[in-house]
mmCIF file of C-alpha atoms and ligand atoms in Angstrom:
data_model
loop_
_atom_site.group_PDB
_atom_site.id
_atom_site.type_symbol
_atom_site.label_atom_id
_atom_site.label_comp_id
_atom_site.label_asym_id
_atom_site.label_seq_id
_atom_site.Cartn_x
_atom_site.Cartn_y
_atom_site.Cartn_z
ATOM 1 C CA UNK A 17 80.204 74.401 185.086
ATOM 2 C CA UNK A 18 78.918 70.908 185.946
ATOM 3 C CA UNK A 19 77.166 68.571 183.608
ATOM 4 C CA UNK A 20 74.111 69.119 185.663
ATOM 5 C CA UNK A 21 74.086 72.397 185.454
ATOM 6 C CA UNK A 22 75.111 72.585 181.842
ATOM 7 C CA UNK A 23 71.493 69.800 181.385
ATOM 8 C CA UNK A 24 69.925 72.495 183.351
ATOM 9 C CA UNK A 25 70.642 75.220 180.726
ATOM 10 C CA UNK A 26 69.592 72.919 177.900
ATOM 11 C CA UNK A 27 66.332 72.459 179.362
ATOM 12 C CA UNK A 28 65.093 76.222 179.942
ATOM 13 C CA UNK A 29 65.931 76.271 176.776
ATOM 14 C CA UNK A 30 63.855 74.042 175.034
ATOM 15 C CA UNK A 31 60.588 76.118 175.655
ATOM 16 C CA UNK A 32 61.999 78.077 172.493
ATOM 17 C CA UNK A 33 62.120 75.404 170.138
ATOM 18 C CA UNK A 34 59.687 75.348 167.133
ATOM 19 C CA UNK A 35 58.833 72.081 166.248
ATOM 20 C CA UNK A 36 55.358 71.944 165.302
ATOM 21 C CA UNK A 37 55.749 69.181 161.992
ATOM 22 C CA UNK A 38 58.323 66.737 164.148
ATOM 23 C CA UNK A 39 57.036 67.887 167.103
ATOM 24 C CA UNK A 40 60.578 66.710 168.407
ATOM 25 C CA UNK A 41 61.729 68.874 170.710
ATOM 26 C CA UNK A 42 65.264 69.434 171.206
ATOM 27 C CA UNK A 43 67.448 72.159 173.066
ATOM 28 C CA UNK A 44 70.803 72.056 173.811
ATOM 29 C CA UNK A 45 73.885 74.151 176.115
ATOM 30 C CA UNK A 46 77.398 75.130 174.239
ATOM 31 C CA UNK A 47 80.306 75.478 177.120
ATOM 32 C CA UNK A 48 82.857 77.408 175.158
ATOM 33 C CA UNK A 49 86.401 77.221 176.604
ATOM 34 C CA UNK A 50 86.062 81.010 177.354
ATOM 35 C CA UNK A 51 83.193 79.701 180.068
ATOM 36 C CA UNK A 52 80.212 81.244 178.108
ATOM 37 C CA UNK A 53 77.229 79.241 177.555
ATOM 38 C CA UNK A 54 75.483 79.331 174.236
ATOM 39 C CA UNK A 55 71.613 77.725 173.932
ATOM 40 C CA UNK A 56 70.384 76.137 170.678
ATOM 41 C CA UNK A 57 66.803 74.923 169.785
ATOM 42 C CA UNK A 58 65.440 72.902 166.401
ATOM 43 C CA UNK A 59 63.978 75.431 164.799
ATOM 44 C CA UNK A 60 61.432 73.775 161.622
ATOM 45 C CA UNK A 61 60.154 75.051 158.752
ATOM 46 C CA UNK A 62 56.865 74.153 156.653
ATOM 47 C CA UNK A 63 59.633 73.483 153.737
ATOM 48 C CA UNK A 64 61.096 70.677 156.163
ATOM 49 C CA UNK A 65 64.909 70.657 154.527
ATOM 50 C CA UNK A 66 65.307 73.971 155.689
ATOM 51 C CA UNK A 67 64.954 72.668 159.470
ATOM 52 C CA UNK A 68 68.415 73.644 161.655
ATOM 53 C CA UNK A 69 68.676 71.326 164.276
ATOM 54 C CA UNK A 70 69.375 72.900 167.965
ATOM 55 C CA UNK A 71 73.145 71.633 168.037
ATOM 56 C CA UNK A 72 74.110 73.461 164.248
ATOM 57 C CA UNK A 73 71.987 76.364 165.806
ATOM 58 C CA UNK A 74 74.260 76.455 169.283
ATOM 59 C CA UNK A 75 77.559 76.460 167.546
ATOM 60 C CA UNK A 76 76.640 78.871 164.793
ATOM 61 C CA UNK A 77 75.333 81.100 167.419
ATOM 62 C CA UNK A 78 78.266 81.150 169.392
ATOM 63 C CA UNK A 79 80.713 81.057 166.489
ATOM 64 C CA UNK A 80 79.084 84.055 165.232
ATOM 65 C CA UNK A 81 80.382 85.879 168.670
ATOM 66 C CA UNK A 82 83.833 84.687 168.483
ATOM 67 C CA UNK A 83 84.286 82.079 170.028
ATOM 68 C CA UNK A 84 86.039 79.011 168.594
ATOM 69 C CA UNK A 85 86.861 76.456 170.675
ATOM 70 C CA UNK A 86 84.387 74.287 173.262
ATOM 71 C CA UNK A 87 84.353 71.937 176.158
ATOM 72 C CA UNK A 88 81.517 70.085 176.446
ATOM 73 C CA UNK A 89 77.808 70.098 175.045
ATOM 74 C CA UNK A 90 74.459 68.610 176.272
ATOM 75 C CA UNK A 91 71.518 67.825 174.235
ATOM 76 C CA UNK A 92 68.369 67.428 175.920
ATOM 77 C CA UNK A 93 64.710 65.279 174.239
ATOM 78 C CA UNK A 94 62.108 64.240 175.977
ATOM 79 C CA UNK A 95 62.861 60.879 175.053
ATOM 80 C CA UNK A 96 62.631 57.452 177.179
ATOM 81 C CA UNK A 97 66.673 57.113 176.478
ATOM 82 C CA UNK A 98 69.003 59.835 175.647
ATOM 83 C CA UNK A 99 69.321 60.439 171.567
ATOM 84 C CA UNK A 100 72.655 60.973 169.400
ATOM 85 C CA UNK A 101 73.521 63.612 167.990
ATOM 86 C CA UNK A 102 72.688 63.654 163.803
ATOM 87 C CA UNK A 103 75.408 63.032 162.080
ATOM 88 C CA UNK A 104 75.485 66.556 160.394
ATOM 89 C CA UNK A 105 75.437 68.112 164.016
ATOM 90 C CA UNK A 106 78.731 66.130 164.728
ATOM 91 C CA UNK A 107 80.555 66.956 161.451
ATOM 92 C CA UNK A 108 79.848 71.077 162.397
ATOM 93 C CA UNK A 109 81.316 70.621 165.794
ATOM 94 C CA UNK A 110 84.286 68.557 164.851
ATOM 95 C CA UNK A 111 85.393 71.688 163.103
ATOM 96 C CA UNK A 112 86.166 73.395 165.716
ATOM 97 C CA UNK A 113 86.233 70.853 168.653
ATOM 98 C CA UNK A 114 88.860 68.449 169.413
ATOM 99 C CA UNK A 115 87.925 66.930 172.647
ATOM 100 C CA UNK A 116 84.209 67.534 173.120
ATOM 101 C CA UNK A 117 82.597 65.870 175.781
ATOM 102 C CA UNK A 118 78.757 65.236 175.056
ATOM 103 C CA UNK A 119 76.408 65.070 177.124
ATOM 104 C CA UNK A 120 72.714 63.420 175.683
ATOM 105 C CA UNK A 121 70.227 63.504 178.351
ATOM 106 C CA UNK A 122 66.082 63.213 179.069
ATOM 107 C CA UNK A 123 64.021 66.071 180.475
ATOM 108 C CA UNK A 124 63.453 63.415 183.243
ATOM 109 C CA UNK A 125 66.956 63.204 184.223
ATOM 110 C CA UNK A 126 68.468 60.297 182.476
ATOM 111 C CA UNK A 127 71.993 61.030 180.706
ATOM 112 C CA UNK A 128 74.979 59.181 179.030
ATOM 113 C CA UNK A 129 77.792 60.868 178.551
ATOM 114 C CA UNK A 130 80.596 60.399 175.438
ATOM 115 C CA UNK A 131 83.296 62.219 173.347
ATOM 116 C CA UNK A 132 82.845 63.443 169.847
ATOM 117 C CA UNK A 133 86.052 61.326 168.730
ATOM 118 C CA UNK A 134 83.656 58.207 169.765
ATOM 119 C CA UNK A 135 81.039 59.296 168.284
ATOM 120 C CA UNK A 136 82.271 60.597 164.880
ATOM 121 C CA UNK A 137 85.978 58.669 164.679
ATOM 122 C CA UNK A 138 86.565 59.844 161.088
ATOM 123 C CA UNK A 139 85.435 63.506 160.633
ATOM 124 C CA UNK A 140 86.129 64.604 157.728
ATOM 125 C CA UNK A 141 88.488 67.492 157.828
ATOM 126 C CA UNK A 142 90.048 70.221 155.788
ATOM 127 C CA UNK A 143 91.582 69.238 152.437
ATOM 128 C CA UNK A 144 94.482 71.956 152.500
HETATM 129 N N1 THU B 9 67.088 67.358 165.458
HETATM 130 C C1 THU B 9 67.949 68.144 166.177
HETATM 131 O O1 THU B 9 67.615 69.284 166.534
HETATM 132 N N2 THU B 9 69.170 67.630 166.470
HETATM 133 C C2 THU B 9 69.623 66.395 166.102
HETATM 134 O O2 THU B 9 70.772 66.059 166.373
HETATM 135 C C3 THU B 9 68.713 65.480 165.402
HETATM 136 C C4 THU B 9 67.407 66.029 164.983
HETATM 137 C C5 THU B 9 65.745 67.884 165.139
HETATM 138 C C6 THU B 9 65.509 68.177 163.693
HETATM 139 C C7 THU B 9 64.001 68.090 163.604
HETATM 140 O O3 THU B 9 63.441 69.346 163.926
HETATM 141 C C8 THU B 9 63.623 67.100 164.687
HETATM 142 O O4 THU B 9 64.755 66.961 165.511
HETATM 143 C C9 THU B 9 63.195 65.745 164.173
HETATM 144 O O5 THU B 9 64.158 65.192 163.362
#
């Protein structure tokens, strides 16, 4: 699966998200290592703490199905520049990714690509 297609998935995607307080749109495309792709979308709620951003939503999805281990991820926003990843979103995966490439890119085809080591350098990780 290439990074353009991977984008690709992301963005069919985001016609599912449900952001109508943000209205920030954001979708997103899970490669597990098993080759199965796994969608996530913000999903908001009128009690706005309870809001599960698209990348949480992706791995929980595809956690929930068995898989555990991943390859790369892309985030999509209809943004001028690509967006991070929250920092919450990056804790989640680093607990069960150890060399995620991510892939942050516009609906109008501008992307930057980086690891999740660069982006969070000191997850925090189990205690025992
Ligand atoms: N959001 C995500 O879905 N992922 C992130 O990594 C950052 C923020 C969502 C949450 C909320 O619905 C909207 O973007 C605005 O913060």
């Amino acid at each position: 699966m290439t990074d353009q297609q991977l984008i690709q998935k992301a963005k069919l995607a985001r016609k599912n998200a449900y952001a109508p307080y943000s209205n920030f749109k954001v979708s997103c495309a899970l490669l597990s290592s098993s080759g199965k792709v796994y969608t996530g979308v913000n999903v908001e709620n009128a009690s706005y703490g309870l809001t599960t951003c698209a990348e949480r939503m992706a791995v929980f999805t595809a956690v929930s199905r068995g898989e555990r281990d991943f390859e790369k991820i892309a985030i999509v926003t209809d943004t001028k520049e690509p967006k991070y990843l929250c920092g919450a979103c990056l804790q989640v995966l680093s607990e069960f990714c150890q060399d995620l490439k991510i892939i942050c890119a516009t609906v109008n085809g501008k992307s930057r690509n980086y690891t999740l080591k660069e982006l969070l350098p000191k997850a925090f990780k189990k205690i025992r």
